[in-house]
Coordinates of C-alpha atoms in Angstrom, one line a residue:
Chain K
X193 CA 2.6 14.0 -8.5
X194 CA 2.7 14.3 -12.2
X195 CA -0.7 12.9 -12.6
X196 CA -4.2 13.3 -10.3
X197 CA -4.7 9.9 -8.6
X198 CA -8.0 8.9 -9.7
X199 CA -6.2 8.9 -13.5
X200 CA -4.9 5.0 -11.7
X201 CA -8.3 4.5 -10.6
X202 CA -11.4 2.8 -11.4
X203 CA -13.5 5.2 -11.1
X204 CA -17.2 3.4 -11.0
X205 CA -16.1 1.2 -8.4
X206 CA -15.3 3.5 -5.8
X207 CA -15.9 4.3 -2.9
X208 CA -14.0 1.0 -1.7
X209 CA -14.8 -1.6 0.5
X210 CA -12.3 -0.7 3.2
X211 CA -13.9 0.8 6.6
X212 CA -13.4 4.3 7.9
X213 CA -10.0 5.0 8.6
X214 CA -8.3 1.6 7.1
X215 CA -4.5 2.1 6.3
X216 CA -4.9 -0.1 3.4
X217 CA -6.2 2.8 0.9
X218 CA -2.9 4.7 2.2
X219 CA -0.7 2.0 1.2
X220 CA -2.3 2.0 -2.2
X221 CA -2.1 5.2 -2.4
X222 CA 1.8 5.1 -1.7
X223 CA 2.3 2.3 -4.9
X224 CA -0.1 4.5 -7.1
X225 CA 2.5 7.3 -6.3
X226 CA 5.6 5.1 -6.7
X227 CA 4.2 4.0 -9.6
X228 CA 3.4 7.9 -11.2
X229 CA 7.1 8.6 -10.0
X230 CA 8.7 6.2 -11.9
X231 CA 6.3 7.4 -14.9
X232 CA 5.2 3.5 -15.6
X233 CA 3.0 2.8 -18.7
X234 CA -0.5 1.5 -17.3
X235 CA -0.3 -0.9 -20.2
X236 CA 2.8 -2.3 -19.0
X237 CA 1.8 -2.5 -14.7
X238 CA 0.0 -6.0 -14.0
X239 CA -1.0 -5.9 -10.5
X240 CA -2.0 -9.2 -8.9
X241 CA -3.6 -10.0 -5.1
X242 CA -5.0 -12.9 -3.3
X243 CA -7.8 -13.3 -0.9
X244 CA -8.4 -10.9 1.7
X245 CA -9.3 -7.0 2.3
X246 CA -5.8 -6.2 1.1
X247 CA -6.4 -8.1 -2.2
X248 CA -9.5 -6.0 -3.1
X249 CA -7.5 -3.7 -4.1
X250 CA -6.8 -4.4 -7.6
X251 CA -10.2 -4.2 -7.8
X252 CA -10.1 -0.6 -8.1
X253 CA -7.3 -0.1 -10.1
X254 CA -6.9 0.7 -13.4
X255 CA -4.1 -1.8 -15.0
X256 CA -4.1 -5.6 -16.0
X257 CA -5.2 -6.9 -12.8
X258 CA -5.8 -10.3 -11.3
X259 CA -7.8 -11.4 -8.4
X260 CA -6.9 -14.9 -7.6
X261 CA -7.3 -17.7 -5.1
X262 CA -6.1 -17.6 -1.4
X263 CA -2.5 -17.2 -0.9
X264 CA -1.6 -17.8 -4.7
X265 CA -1.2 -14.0 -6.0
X266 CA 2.7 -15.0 -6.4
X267 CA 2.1 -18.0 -7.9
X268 CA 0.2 -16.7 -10.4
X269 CA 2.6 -13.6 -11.1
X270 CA 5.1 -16.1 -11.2
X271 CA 3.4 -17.2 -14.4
X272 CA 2.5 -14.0 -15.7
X273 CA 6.1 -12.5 -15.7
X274 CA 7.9 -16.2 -16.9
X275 CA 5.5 -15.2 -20.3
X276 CA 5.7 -11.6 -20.0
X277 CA 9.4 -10.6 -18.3
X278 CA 8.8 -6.8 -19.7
X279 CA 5.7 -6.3 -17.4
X280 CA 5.9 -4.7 -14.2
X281 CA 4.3 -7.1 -11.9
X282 CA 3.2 -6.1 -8.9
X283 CA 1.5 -8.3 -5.9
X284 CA -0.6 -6.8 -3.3
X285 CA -1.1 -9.0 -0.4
X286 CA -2.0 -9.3 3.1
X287 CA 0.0 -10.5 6.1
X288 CA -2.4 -13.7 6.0
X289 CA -3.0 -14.2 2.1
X290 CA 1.0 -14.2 2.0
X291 CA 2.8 -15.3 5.8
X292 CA 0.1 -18.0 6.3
X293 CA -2.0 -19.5 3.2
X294 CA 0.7 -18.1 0.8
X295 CA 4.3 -18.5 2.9
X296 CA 5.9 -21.0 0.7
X297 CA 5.2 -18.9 -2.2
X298 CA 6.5 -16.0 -1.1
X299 CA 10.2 -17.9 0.1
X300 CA 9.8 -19.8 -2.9
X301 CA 9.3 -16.4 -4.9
X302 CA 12.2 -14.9 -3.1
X303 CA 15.1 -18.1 -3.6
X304 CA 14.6 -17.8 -7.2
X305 CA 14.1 -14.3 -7.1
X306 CA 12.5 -13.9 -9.9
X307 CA 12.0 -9.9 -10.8
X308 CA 8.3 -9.5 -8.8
X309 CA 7.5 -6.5 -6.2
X310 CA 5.6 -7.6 -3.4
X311 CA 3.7 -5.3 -1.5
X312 CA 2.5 -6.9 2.1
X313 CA -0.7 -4.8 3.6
X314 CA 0.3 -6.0 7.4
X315 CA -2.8 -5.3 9.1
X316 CA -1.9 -7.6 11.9
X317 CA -5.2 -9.5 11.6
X318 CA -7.5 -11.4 9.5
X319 CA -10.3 -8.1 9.0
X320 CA -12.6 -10.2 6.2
X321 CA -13.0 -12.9 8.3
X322 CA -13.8 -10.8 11.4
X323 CA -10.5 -10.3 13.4
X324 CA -8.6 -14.3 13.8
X325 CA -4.8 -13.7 14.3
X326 CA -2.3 -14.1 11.7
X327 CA 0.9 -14.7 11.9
X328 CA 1.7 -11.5 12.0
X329 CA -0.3 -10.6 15.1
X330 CA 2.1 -9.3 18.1
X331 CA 2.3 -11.8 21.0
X332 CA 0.1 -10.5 23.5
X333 CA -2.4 -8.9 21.4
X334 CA -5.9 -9.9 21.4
X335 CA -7.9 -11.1 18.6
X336 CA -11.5 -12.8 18.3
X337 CA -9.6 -15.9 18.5
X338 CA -7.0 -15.1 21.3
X339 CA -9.6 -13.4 23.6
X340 CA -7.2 -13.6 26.4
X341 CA -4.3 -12.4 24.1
X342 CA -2.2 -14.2 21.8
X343 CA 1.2 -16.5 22.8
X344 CA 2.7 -16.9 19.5
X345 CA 5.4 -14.6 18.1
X346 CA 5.1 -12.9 15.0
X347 CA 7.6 -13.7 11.7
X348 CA 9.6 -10.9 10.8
X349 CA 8.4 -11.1 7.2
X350 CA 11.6 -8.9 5.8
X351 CA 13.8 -11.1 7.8
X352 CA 12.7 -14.3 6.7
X353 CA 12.2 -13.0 2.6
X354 CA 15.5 -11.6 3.1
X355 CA 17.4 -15.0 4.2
X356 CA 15.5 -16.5 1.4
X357 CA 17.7 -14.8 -1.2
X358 CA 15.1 -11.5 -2.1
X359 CA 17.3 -8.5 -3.9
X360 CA 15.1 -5.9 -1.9
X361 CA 13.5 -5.7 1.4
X362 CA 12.1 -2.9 3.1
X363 CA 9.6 -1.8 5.8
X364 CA 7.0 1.2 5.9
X365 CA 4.2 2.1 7.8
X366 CA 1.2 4.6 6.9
X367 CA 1.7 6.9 9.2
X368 CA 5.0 7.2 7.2
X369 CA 3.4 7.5 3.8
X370 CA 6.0 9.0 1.4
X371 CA 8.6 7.3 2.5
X372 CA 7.2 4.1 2.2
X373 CA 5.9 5.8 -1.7
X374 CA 9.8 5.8 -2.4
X375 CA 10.8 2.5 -0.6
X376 CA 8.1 0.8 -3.3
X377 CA 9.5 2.9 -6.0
X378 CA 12.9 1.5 -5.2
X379 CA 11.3 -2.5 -4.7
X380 CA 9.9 -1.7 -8.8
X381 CA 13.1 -0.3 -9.9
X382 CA 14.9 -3.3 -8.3
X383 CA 16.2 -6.1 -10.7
X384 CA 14.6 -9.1 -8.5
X385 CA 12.5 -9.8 -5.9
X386 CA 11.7 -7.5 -4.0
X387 CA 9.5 -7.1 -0.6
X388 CA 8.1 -4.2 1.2
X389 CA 5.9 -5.1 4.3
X390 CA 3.8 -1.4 4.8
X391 CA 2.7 -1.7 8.6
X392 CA -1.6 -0.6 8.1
X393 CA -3.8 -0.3 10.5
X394 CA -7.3 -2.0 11.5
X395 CA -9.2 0.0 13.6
X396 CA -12.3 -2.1 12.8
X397 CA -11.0 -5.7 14.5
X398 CA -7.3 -5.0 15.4
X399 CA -8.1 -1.5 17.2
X400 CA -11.2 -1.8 18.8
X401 CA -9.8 -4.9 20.8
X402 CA -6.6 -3.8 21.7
X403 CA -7.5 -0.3 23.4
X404 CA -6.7 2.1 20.3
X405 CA -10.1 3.5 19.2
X406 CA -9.9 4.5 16.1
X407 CA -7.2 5.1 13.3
X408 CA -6.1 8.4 14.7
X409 CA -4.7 6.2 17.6
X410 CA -3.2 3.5 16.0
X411 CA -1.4 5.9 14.0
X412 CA 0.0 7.5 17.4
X413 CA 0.8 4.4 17.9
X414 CA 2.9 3.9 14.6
X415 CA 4.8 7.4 15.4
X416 CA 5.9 6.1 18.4
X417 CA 6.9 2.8 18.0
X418 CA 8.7 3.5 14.6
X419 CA 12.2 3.6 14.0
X420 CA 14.0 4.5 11.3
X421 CA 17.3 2.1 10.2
X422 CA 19.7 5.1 11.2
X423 CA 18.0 5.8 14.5
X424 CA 18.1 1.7 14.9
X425 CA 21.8 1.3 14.1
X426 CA 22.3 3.3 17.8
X427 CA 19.6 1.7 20.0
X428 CA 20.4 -1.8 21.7
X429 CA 18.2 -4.8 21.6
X430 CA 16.2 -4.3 24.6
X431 CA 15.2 -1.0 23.7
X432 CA 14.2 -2.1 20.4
X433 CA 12.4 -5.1 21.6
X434 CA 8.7 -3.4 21.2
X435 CA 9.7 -0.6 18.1
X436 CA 10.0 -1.6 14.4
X437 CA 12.5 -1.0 12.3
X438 CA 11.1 1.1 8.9
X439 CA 13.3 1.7 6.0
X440 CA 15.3 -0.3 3.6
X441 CA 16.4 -3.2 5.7
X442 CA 18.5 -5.6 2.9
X443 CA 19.8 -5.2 -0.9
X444 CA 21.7 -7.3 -2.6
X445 CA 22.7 -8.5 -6.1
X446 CA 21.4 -11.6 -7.6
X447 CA 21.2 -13.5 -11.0
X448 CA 17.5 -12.8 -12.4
X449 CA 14.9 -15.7 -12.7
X450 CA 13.3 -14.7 -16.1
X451 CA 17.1 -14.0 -17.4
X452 CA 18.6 -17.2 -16.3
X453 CA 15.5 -18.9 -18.1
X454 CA 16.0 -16.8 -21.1
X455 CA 19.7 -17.6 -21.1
X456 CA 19.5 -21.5 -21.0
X457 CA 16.2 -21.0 -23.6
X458 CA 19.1 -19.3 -26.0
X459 CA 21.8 -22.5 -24.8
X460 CA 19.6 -24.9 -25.8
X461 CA 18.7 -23.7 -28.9
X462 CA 22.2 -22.7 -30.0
X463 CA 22.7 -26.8 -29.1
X464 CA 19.9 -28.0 -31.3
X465 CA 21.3 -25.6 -34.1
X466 CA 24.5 -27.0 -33.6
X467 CA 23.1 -30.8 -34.2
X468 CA 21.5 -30.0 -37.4
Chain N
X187 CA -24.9 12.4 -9.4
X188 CA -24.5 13.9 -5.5
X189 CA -23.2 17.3 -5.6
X190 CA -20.3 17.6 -3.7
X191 CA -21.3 20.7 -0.9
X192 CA -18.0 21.8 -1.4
X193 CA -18.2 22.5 -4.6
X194 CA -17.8 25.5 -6.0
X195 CA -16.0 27.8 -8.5
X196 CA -13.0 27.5 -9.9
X197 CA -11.2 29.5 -8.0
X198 CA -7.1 29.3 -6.7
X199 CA -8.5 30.1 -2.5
X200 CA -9.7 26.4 -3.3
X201 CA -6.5 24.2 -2.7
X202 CA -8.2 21.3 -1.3
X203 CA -10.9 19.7 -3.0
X204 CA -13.3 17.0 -0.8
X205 CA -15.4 14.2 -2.8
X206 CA -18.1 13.6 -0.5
X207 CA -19.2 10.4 -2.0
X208 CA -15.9 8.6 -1.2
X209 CA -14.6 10.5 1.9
X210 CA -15.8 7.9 5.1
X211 CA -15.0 10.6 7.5
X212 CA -12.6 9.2 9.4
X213 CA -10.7 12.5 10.2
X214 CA -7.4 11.6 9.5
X215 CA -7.0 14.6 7.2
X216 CA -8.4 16.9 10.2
X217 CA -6.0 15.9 12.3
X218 CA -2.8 15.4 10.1
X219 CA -3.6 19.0 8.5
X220 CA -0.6 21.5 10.1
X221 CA -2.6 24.4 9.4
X222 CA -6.3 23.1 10.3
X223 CA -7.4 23.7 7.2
X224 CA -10.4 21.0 7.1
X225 CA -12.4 20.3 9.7
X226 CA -15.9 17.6 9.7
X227 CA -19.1 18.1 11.8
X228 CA -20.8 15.6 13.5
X229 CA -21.6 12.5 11.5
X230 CA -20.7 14.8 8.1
X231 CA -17.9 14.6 5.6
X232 CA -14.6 16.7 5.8
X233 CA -15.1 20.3 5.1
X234 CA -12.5 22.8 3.6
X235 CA -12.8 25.6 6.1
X236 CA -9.9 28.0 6.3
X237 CA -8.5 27.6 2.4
X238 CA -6.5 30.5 2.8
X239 CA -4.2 28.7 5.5
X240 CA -3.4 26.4 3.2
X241 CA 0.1 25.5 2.2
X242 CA -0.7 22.7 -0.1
X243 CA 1.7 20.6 1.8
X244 CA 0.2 17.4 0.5
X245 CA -0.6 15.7 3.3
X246 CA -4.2 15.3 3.1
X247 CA -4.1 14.0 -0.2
X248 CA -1.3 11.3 0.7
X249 CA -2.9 10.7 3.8
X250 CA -6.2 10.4 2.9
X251 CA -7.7 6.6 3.1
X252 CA -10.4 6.9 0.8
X253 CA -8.6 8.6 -2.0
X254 CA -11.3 11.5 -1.7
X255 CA -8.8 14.7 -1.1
X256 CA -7.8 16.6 -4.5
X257 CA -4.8 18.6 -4.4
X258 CA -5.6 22.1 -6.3
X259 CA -1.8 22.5 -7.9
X260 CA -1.2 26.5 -7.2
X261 CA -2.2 28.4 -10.0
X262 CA -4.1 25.8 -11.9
X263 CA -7.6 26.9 -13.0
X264 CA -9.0 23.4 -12.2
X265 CA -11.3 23.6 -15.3
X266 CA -9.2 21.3 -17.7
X267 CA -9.4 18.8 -14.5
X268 CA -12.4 19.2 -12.8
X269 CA -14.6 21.6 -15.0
X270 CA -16.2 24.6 -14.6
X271 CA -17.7 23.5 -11.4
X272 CA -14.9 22.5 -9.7
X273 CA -16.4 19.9 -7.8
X274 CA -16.1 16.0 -8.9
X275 CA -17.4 15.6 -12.3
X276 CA -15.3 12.7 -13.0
X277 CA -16.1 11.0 -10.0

């Protein structure tokens, strides 16, 4: 790392909010390094978050940041990058602020791929509010409102942002910190929208209630039920059905939002010219 | 400001530097260590306690939750960084 982390940091407001052993100060530690890699100006990085324990975290960062209402964050980096193409927006978002309150933003986001990286802190639960499921809670799991475990299946967020027309998607976990650094150094460097969900852990709400005590086992629990795309490419459905796949899991090439607005901006103009 | 207990001289058999004030103790470091380099008593913060071991592998930094592990670059004085100290003073 070229520079020492707390140069990205504010440093009166730390120590964060996050309990002992939360993956979510891993995760931002992976963009802070994806960020240093790429050797971004901090006057040129707007990070933007929602509502939630994952959207504190522009709280303590040292950028143009926005804390905004629930399930918005891509709405309102929408805006900021239609003004500002040149900045490096980046959302920070949990699996509730951006599956649940936030889900037609982020397919919205993703069909006009406009050129935003989305990071989604999937913690598997709603922690702030005490541990209700999200749609990204595993069937079967419990939470404080599925006490005798939970019957609805999970989105696969990658799949879903994927089919939606994102240029990038990609999965990490914490356990699996530097590779997920350079999968979010790739979503920044892609032309598009693109989507990393980084698998965190909870051991406050999420752990405690589904038999992994701490972080230390819910990161056991990561090492074994990851699986990396090459590893995946040889395993059949069935013995995939309770892994997940981490790695870059879709790229493709797509006109630009801001570019296609900055092109018809320049037809209409040369039009009006033309009428004088 | 807290001193940091593990602060100490500037010295290069210090590759690991612990802030006290933001580490939660949640042990991941500990454990994640290959060479056992930190350990954390009971109720306490994590402790650098076999420096010499160290590989500076990075781990503990990247790992680390509560951004409080410092990775000592080999060779670097730590006084441009840190100051004389060692310890936090930025923090």
């Amino acid at each position: 790392m070229a520079k020492p982390i707390t140069y990205y940091l504010r440093k009166d407001k730390m120590p964060h909010i996050w309990c002992e052993g939360c993956g979510h100060g891993i995760v931002l530690g992976a963009v802070l390094r994806a960020i240093d890699s790429l050797e971004l100006d901090k006057n040129n990085v707007c990070v933007v978050s929602g509502i939630g324990c994952a959207s504190r975290a522009p709280g303590y960062l040292d950028f143009d940041t926005l804390h905004t209402t629930h399930g918005r964050a891509l709405a309102f980096a929408t805006g900021i990058k239609m003004m500002k193409p040149k900045l490096n927006v980046i959302v920070l978002a949990g699996d509730g602020d951006l599956a649940a309150i936030g889900g037609n933003h982020l397919i919205h986001a993703a069909r006009r791929n406009i050129n935003l990286t989305t990071v989604c802190f999937n913690n598997s639960i709603y922690g702030m509010t005490s541990g209700q499921y999200s749609p990204m809670t595993p069937t079967g799991k419990m939470a404080t409102t599925a006490p005798y475990g939970h019957i609805e299946e999970p989105f696969d967020l990658c799949d879903l942002v994927f089919a939606a027309g994102a240029s990038f998607v990609g999965r990490g976990a914490t356990y699996h910190a530097r590779p997920l650094s350079r999968l979010i150094a790739k979503a920044i460097s892609t032309d598009g929208f693109a989507f990393v969900e980084a698998i965190s852990q909870c051991p406050t709400y999420f752990g405690r209630r589904n038999k992994m005590r701490n972080a230390l086992a819910m990161l056991d629990w990561q090492k074994e039920h990851a699986v990396t795309t090459k590893a995946a490419s040889k395993l059949s459905p069935e013995e995939l059905a309770d892994k997940f796949v981490i790695g870059e899991l879709g790229t493709r090439t797509r006109p630009e939002y801001t570019k296609r607005y900055e092109d018809i901006i320049a037809a209409a103009a040369k039009e009006t010219d033309d009428n004088v | 400001m807290q001193r940091s207990g593990n602060a100490g001289p500037a010295v290069n058999s210090r590759p690991v530097i612990v802030n006290d004030r933001w580490c939660k103790g949640c042990d991941i470091c500990v454990v994640f260590c290959p060479k056992k380099v930190l350990e954390r008593p009971e109720g306490g913060k994590a402790q650098v306690v076999r420096g010499e071991d160290c590989t500076r592998c990075g781990i503990c930094e990247m790992m680390c939750p509560d951004f409080a592990i410092t990775l000592v670059p080999a060779g670097d004085k730590m006084e441009s960084r840190f100051g004389r100290l060692g310890g936090n003073a930025d923090a």
